[in-house]
């Protein structure tokens, strides 16, 4: 085990010892080697099953960077969309004409963090409310992280491509041979790591945990993607190679120059930038983190069950990101 892998192990061990997680699947991607480990179990009682490479995780808001941002980057490269294009170019019924693709990608749109009454909406009612929601501030004013930004981007992808699921499969997952990644994955339930227990829904396992993702039938620009450690390790390898994997160009390499230029309060295009080292780009959710450092050519993937405590999540994420500083 390399020293860096030991550092990741220590963060995971503390998470397990503090009862924040039951276990974790994690990898460290270095220039000349990849290390992977599976630590702990899936859950408690009858779910205290050892983790292994076949385990599938609910990625939550990591969907934003893996599926949505990647597809938007592809559309930017072929000029199907433009950063300065208003949302209304693709969604004519959208009320807030001042919001652009760039605002959505950088969470500077002014869209609120949530829409009141969402718990009682159907998917159609939510979409109608999203089209007509009032802004919290003028677009471009500052960063406010909101799932609604990526919900809108997902709808734009659907408008351009016809389907989020199909285009992500065809343009991203299939070329990378990420065969155990997707929306609404049809796999035996036992292969899904239980996400968390919910008072109303019971044990959530194999179904999208996020209420917004659930509202949009498990297929949104914000949440809904499921994947394995092996598949996401391939994805990070592609990002470290500036968009290429085994001779296939998934992303235009010039886009990496663009994301390196953008830093709006720690936010680049889709990806976050680590406050302690801006060379590190990451995406995270309560079920894990993916990150890469282009300068050092290092990356990581860490997946686990849902961490309820927000402070514990932040502590874990910061401890992990420091490993590739």
Coordinates of C-alpha atoms in Angstrom, one line a residue:
X1 CA 0.0 0.0 0.0
X2 CA 1.4 3.4 -1.0
X3 CA 1.6 6.2 1.6
X4 CA -1.2 8.0 -0.2
X5 CA -3.4 4.9 -0.2
X6 CA -2.7 4.5 3.5
X7 CA -3.9 8.1 4.1
X8 CA -7.2 7.3 2.3
X9 CA -7.5 4.1 4.3
X10 CA -7.1 6.2 7.5
X11 CA -10.0 8.5 6.5
X12 CA -12.2 5.6 5.7
X13 CA -11.3 3.7 8.9
X14 CA -12.2 6.8 10.9
X15 CA -15.5 7.1 9.1
X16 CA -16.3 3.4 9.9
X17 CA -15.1 3.8 13.6
X18 CA -17.2 6.9 14.0
X19 CA -20.3 5.0 12.6
X20 CA -20.7 7.5 9.8
X21 CA -20.4 4.7 7.2
X22 CA -20.5 0.9 7.2
X23 CA -17.7 0.6 4.6
X24 CA -16.3 2.0 1.4
X25 CA -14.9 1.0 -2.0
X26 CA -12.1 3.3 -3.1
X27 CA -9.3 3.7 -5.6
X28 CA -6.2 5.9 -6.0
X29 CA -5.1 6.6 -9.6
X30 CA -1.4 7.5 -9.9
X31 CA 0.7 8.0 -13.1
X32 CA 1.9 4.4 -13.2
X33 CA -0.5 2.4 -11.1
X34 CA -4.0 2.1 -9.8
X35 CA -4.7 0.8 -6.3
X36 CA -8.2 -0.3 -5.2
X37 CA -9.6 -1.5 -1.9
X38 CA -12.9 -2.6 -0.4
X39 CA -13.3 -2.0 3.3
X40 CA -16.1 -2.9 5.7
X41 CA -19.6 -4.0 4.8
X42 CA -22.7 -2.8 3.0
X43 CA -24.9 -2.3 6.0
X44 CA -26.0 -3.6 9.3
X45 CA -27.6 -6.9 10.5
X46 CA -28.6 -9.0 7.4
X47 CA -26.9 -6.4 5.2
X48 CA -23.5 -6.8 6.9
X49 CA -22.1 -8.3 3.7
X50 CA -18.5 -7.7 2.7
X51 CA -18.0 -5.2 -0.1
X52 CA -16.6 -6.5 -3.4
X53 CA -15.9 -5.1 -7.0
X54 CA -19.5 -6.0 -8.2
X55 CA -21.1 -3.6 -5.8
X56 CA -23.2 -0.8 -7.3
X57 CA -23.6 2.6 -5.6
X58 CA -26.2 5.4 -5.9
X59 CA -24.0 8.4 -7.0
X60 CA -26.4 11.1 -6.0
X61 CA -25.2 14.5 -7.1
X62 CA -22.0 13.1 -8.6
X63 CA -24.3 12.6 -11.5
X64 CA -23.8 16.3 -12.2
X65 CA -20.1 16.0 -13.2
X66 CA -20.1 12.4 -14.6
X67 CA -23.2 12.6 -16.9
X68 CA -24.5 16.2 -17.2
X69 CA -21.3 18.2 -17.3
X70 CA -19.6 15.7 -19.6
X71 CA -22.5 15.7 -22.1
X72 CA -22.7 19.5 -22.0
X73 CA -18.9 19.7 -22.7
X74 CA -19.5 17.4 -25.7
X75 CA -22.3 19.6 -27.0
X76 CA -20.1 22.7 -26.5
X77 CA -17.3 21.1 -28.5
X78 CA -19.6 20.5 -31.5
X79 CA -21.3 23.9 -31.0
X80 CA -24.7 22.4 -30.4
X81 CA -24.8 24.6 -27.3
X82 CA -22.9 27.7 -26.3
X83 CA -21.9 28.9 -22.8
X84 CA -23.5 32.3 -23.4
X85 CA -26.7 30.8 -24.8
X86 CA -29.8 31.7 -22.8
X87 CA -31.8 28.8 -21.5
X88 CA -34.8 30.0 -23.4
X89 CA -33.0 29.1 -26.7
X90 CA -33.6 25.5 -25.8
X91 CA -36.6 25.8 -23.4
X92 CA -38.8 28.5 -24.9
X93 CA -41.3 28.3 -22.0
X94 CA -38.6 29.0 -19.4
X95 CA -39.5 32.3 -17.5
X96 CA -36.1 33.5 -16.6
X97 CA -34.6 34.7 -19.9
X98 CA -31.4 36.1 -18.3
X99 CA -30.1 32.7 -17.3
X100 CA -27.4 31.2 -19.6
X101 CA -25.7 27.7 -19.8
X102 CA -22.7 29.3 -18.1
X103 CA -24.8 30.4 -15.1
X104 CA -26.2 26.9 -14.7
X105 CA -22.8 25.2 -14.9
X106 CA -21.3 27.6 -12.3
X107 CA -24.3 27.7 -10.0
X108 CA -24.6 31.5 -10.5
X109 CA -28.1 31.5 -12.1
X110 CA -30.0 32.8 -9.0
X111 CA -32.2 29.7 -9.0
X112 CA -33.3 28.9 -5.4
X113 CA -32.0 25.8 -3.6
X114 CA -35.5 24.2 -3.7
X115 CA -39.0 24.8 -4.8
X116 CA -41.7 24.8 -2.1
X117 CA -44.2 21.9 -2.3
X118 CA -41.9 19.6 -4.2
X119 CA -42.8 16.7 -1.9
X120 CA -46.4 16.8 -3.2
X121 CA -45.6 17.4 -6.9
X122 CA -45.7 15.0 -9.9
X123 CA -42.8 15.2 -12.3
X124 CA -44.8 17.4 -14.7
X125 CA -45.8 19.7 -11.9
X126 CA -42.2 20.1 -10.7
X127 CA -41.1 20.9 -14.3
X128 CA -43.8 23.5 -14.6
X129 CA -42.8 25.1 -11.3
X130 CA -39.1 25.0 -12.3
X131 CA -39.9 26.9 -15.5
X132 CA -41.7 29.6 -13.6
X133 CA -39.7 29.9 -10.3
X134 CA -38.7 33.3 -9.0
X135 CA -34.9 33.9 -8.7
X136 CA -33.1 34.5 -5.4
X137 CA -30.7 37.0 -7.1
X138 CA -29.7 38.4 -10.5
X139 CA -27.9 35.8 -12.7
X140 CA -24.2 36.1 -12.4
X141 CA -24.3 37.9 -9.0
X142 CA -22.7 35.1 -6.9
X143 CA -22.5 31.3 -6.4
X144 CA -25.4 29.5 -4.8
X145 CA -25.2 25.7 -5.1
X146 CA -28.6 24.4 -6.2
X147 CA -29.7 21.1 -7.7
X148 CA -32.1 23.1 -9.8
X149 CA -29.3 24.3 -12.0
X150 CA -28.5 20.8 -13.1
X151 CA -32.1 19.8 -13.2
X152 CA -32.5 22.5 -15.9
X153 CA -29.3 21.3 -17.7
X154 CA -30.7 17.8 -17.8
X155 CA -33.9 19.1 -19.4
X156 CA -31.8 21.0 -22.0
X157 CA -29.9 17.8 -22.8
X158 CA -33.2 16.0 -23.2
X159 CA -34.4 18.8 -25.5
X160 CA -31.2 18.6 -27.7
X161 CA -30.6 14.8 -27.6
X162 CA -34.1 13.4 -27.0
X163 CA -33.1 11.5 -23.9
X164 CA -30.6 11.9 -21.0
X165 CA -30.3 8.2 -20.4
X166 CA -29.8 7.2 -24.0
X167 CA -27.3 9.9 -24.9
X168 CA -25.2 9.4 -21.7
X169 CA -25.1 5.7 -22.5
X170 CA -24.2 6.2 -26.2
X171 CA -21.8 9.1 -25.9
X172 CA -20.0 8.6 -22.5
X173 CA -20.6 5.2 -20.9
X174 CA -20.4 2.9 -23.9
X175 CA -17.2 4.4 -25.3
X176 CA -15.6 4.0 -21.9
X177 CA -17.0 0.5 -21.5
X178 CA -18.6 1.6 -18.2
X179 CA -21.1 -1.4 -18.4
X180 CA -22.3 -1.1 -14.8
X181 CA -23.2 2.5 -14.9
X182 CA -26.5 4.2 -15.8
X183 CA -29.9 5.5 -14.8
X184 CA -32.4 3.0 -13.4
X185 CA -30.0 0.1 -13.7
X186 CA -31.6 -3.2 -14.0
X187 CA -29.5 -5.4 -11.8
X188 CA -30.2 -7.9 -9.0
X189 CA -31.1 -5.9 -5.9
X190 CA -28.3 -7.7 -3.9
X191 CA -25.7 -6.0 -6.0
X192 CA -26.7 -2.5 -4.9
X193 CA -25.1 -1.1 -1.7
X194 CA -28.0 0.0 0.5
X195 CA -28.0 3.8 0.5
X196 CA -29.8 4.6 3.8
X197 CA -32.9 4.0 5.8
X198 CA -35.8 6.4 5.4
X199 CA -38.7 6.9 7.7
X200 CA -41.3 6.7 4.9
X201 CA -39.5 4.6 2.2
X202 CA -37.7 2.1 4.5
X203 CA -34.4 0.7 3.3
X204 CA -33.4 2.4 0.1
X205 CA -31.5 0.0 -2.1
X206 CA -31.3 0.0 -5.9
X207 CA -33.6 3.0 -6.2
X208 CA -32.5 6.6 -6.4
X209 CA -32.3 8.1 -2.9
X210 CA -32.6 11.8 -3.9
X211 CA -36.1 13.1 -3.8
X212 CA -35.6 15.3 -6.9
X213 CA -34.1 12.4 -8.8
X214 CA -37.0 10.2 -7.7
X215 CA -39.5 12.9 -8.8
X216 CA -38.0 12.8 -12.3
X217 CA -38.2 9.0 -12.5
X218 CA -34.6 8.4 -11.6
X219 CA -33.3 10.3 -14.7
X220 CA -32.2 13.9 -14.1
X221 CA -29.3 16.1 -14.6
X222 CA -28.7 16.3 -10.9
X223 CA -29.1 12.8 -9.5
X224 CA -30.0 9.3 -10.6
X225 CA -26.8 7.7 -11.9
X226 CA -25.6 4.4 -10.4
X227 CA -22.1 3.0 -10.8
X228 CA -19.2 0.8 -9.5
X229 CA -15.7 1.6 -8.3
X230 CA -14.2 0.1 -11.4
X231 CA -16.3 2.1 -13.8
X232 CA -15.7 5.4 -12.1
X233 CA -12.0 4.7 -11.9
X234 CA -12.0 4.5 -15.7
X235 CA -13.9 7.8 -15.9
X236 CA -11.2 9.5 -13.8
X237 CA -8.5 8.0 -15.9
X238 CA -10.2 9.6 -18.9
X239 CA -10.3 13.0 -17.2
X240 CA -6.6 12.7 -16.2
X241 CA -5.8 12.0 -19.9
X242 CA -7.6 15.3 -20.8
X243 CA -10.6 13.5 -22.4
X244 CA -9.1 10.4 -24.0
X245 CA -9.2 6.7 -23.0
X246 CA -7.6 3.9 -24.9
X247 CA -7.4 5.9 -28.1
X248 CA -11.0 7.2 -27.9
X249 CA -11.6 11.0 -27.5
X250 CA -14.5 11.4 -25.2
X251 CA -13.9 15.1 -24.6
X252 CA -12.2 17.8 -26.6
X253 CA -8.8 18.4 -24.8
X254 CA -9.2 22.1 -25.2
X255 CA -12.1 22.0 -22.8
X256 CA -9.7 21.2 -20.0
X257 CA -8.0 24.6 -20.6
X258 CA -11.4 26.2 -20.1
X259 CA -12.2 24.5 -16.8
X260 CA -8.7 25.4 -15.5
X261 CA -9.4 29.1 -16.3
X262 CA -12.8 29.2 -14.4
X263 CA -12.8 29.7 -10.7
X264 CA -15.8 31.5 -9.4
X265 CA -15.7 31.2 -5.6
X266 CA -14.3 27.6 -6.0
X267 CA -16.6 26.7 -8.8
X268 CA -15.5 25.8 -12.3
X269 CA -17.7 24.5 -15.1
X270 CA -19.7 21.8 -13.3
X271 CA -16.7 20.7 -11.2
X272 CA -15.7 22.1 -7.8
X273 CA -12.2 23.3 -7.1
X274 CA -10.6 22.4 -3.8
X275 CA -10.0 25.5 -1.7
X276 CA -6.6 24.3 -0.4
X277 CA -5.3 23.4 -3.9
X278 CA -7.1 24.8 -7.0
X279 CA -5.5 22.2 -9.2
X280 CA -7.9 19.6 -7.7
X281 CA -11.3 19.3 -9.3
X282 CA -14.0 17.2 -7.6
X283 CA -17.6 16.2 -7.5
X284 CA -19.2 14.8 -4.3
X285 CA -22.4 13.7 -2.7
X286 CA -23.4 12.1 0.6
X287 CA -22.3 8.8 -0.9
X288 CA -18.8 9.6 -2.1
X289 CA -16.4 11.7 -4.0
X290 CA -14.5 11.7 -7.3
X291 CA -11.5 13.9 -7.9
X292 CA -8.5 14.5 -10.2
X293 CA -5.4 16.7 -10.1
X294 CA -4.2 17.4 -13.7
X295 CA -0.9 18.9 -12.6
X296 CA 0.1 15.8 -10.5
X297 CA -1.8 13.3 -12.7
X298 CA -3.5 11.8 -9.7
X299 CA -7.1 11.0 -9.0
X300 CA -9.4 9.1 -6.7
X301 CA -12.8 7.6 -6.3
X302 CA -14.4 6.9 -3.0
X303 CA -17.9 5.3 -2.7
X304 CA -19.8 4.5 0.5
X305 CA -23.3 4.4 2.0
X306 CA -25.1 7.7 2.8
X307 CA -23.4 10.0 5.4
X308 CA -26.2 11.7 7.2
X309 CA -24.0 14.2 9.2
X310 CA -23.1 17.2 7.0
X311 CA -20.1 18.1 9.1
X312 CA -18.8 14.6 9.0
X313 CA -19.2 14.6 5.2
X314 CA -17.2 17.7 4.8
X315 CA -14.4 16.4 7.1
X316 CA -14.2 13.2 5.1
X317 CA -14.2 15.0 1.8
X318 CA -11.4 17.4 2.8
X319 CA -9.3 14.6 4.3
X320 CA -9.6 12.7 1.1
X321 CA -8.8 15.6 -1.2
X322 CA -5.7 16.4 0.7
X323 CA -4.3 13.1 -0.3
X324 CA -3.8 14.3 -4.0
X325 CA -2.6 17.8 -3.2

